[in-house]
Coordinates of C-alpha atoms in Angstrom, one line a residue:
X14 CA -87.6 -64.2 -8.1
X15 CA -89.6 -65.9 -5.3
X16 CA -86.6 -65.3 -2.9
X17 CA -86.4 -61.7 -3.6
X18 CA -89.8 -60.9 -3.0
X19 CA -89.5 -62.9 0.0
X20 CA -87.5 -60.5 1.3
X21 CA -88.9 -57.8 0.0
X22 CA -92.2 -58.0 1.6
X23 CA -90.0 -59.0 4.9
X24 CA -88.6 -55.4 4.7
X25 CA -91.4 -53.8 4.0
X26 CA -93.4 -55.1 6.8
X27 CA -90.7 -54.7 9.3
X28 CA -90.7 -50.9 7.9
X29 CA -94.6 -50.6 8.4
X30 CA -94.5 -52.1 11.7
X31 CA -91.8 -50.5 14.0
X32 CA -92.7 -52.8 17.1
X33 CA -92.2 -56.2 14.8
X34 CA -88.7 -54.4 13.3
X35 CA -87.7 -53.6 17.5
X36 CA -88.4 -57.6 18.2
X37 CA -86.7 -58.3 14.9
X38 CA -83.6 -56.0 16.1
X39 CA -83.7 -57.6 20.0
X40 CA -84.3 -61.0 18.7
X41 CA -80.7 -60.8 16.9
X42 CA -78.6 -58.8 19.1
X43 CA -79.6 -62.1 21.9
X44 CA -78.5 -64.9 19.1
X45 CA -75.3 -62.8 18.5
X46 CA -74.0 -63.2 22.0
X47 CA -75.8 -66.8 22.5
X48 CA -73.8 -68.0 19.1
X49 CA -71.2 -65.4 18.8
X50 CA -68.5 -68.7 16.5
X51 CA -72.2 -70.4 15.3
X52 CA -73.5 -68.6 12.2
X53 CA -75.8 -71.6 11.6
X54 CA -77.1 -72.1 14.8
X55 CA -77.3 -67.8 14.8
X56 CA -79.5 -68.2 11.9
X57 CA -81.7 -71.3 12.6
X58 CA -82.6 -69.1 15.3
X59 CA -84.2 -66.1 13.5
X60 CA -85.7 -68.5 11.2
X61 CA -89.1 -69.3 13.2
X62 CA -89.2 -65.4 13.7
X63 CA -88.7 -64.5 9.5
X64 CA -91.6 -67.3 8.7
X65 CA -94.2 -66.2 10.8
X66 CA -93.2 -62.4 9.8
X67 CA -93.4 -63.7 6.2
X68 CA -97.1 -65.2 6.9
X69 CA -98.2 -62.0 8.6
X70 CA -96.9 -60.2 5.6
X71 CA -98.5 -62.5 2.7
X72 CA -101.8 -62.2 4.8
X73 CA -101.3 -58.3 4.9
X74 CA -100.7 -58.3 1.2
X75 CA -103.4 -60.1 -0.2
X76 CA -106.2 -58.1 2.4
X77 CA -104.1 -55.0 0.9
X78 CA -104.7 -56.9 -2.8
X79 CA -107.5 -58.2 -2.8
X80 CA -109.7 -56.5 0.1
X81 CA -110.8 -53.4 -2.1
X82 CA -112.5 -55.2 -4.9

């Protein structure tokens, strides 16, 4: 499914990139005390973070694809 693969390649860029995964990991421990009683607002907030990780990750993917033919 499109939503699995989603996060798929969100994992498997944060696991091929250890400095994006530490932003990743700083990024949410600073929304958990900012909206500690506000899951929604907690997760609006990694959401402009996950999209451009998901672009970085589409654009690594197709070089990785379509770059060696």
């Amino acid at each position: 499914s499109p939503l699995r693969l989603k996060h798929t390649r969100f994992r498997d860029y944060l696991i091929a990139h250890p400095d994006v995964a530490k932003e990743c990991a700083d990024l949410k421990q600073v929304l958990a005390k900012k909206f500690q009683s506000d899951r929604p607002s907690y997760t609006e907030g990694k959401m402009s973070f996950v999209r451009h990780v998901l672009d970085k990750a589409a654009k690594e993917f197709e070089c990785l694809t379509f770059g060696s033919m």
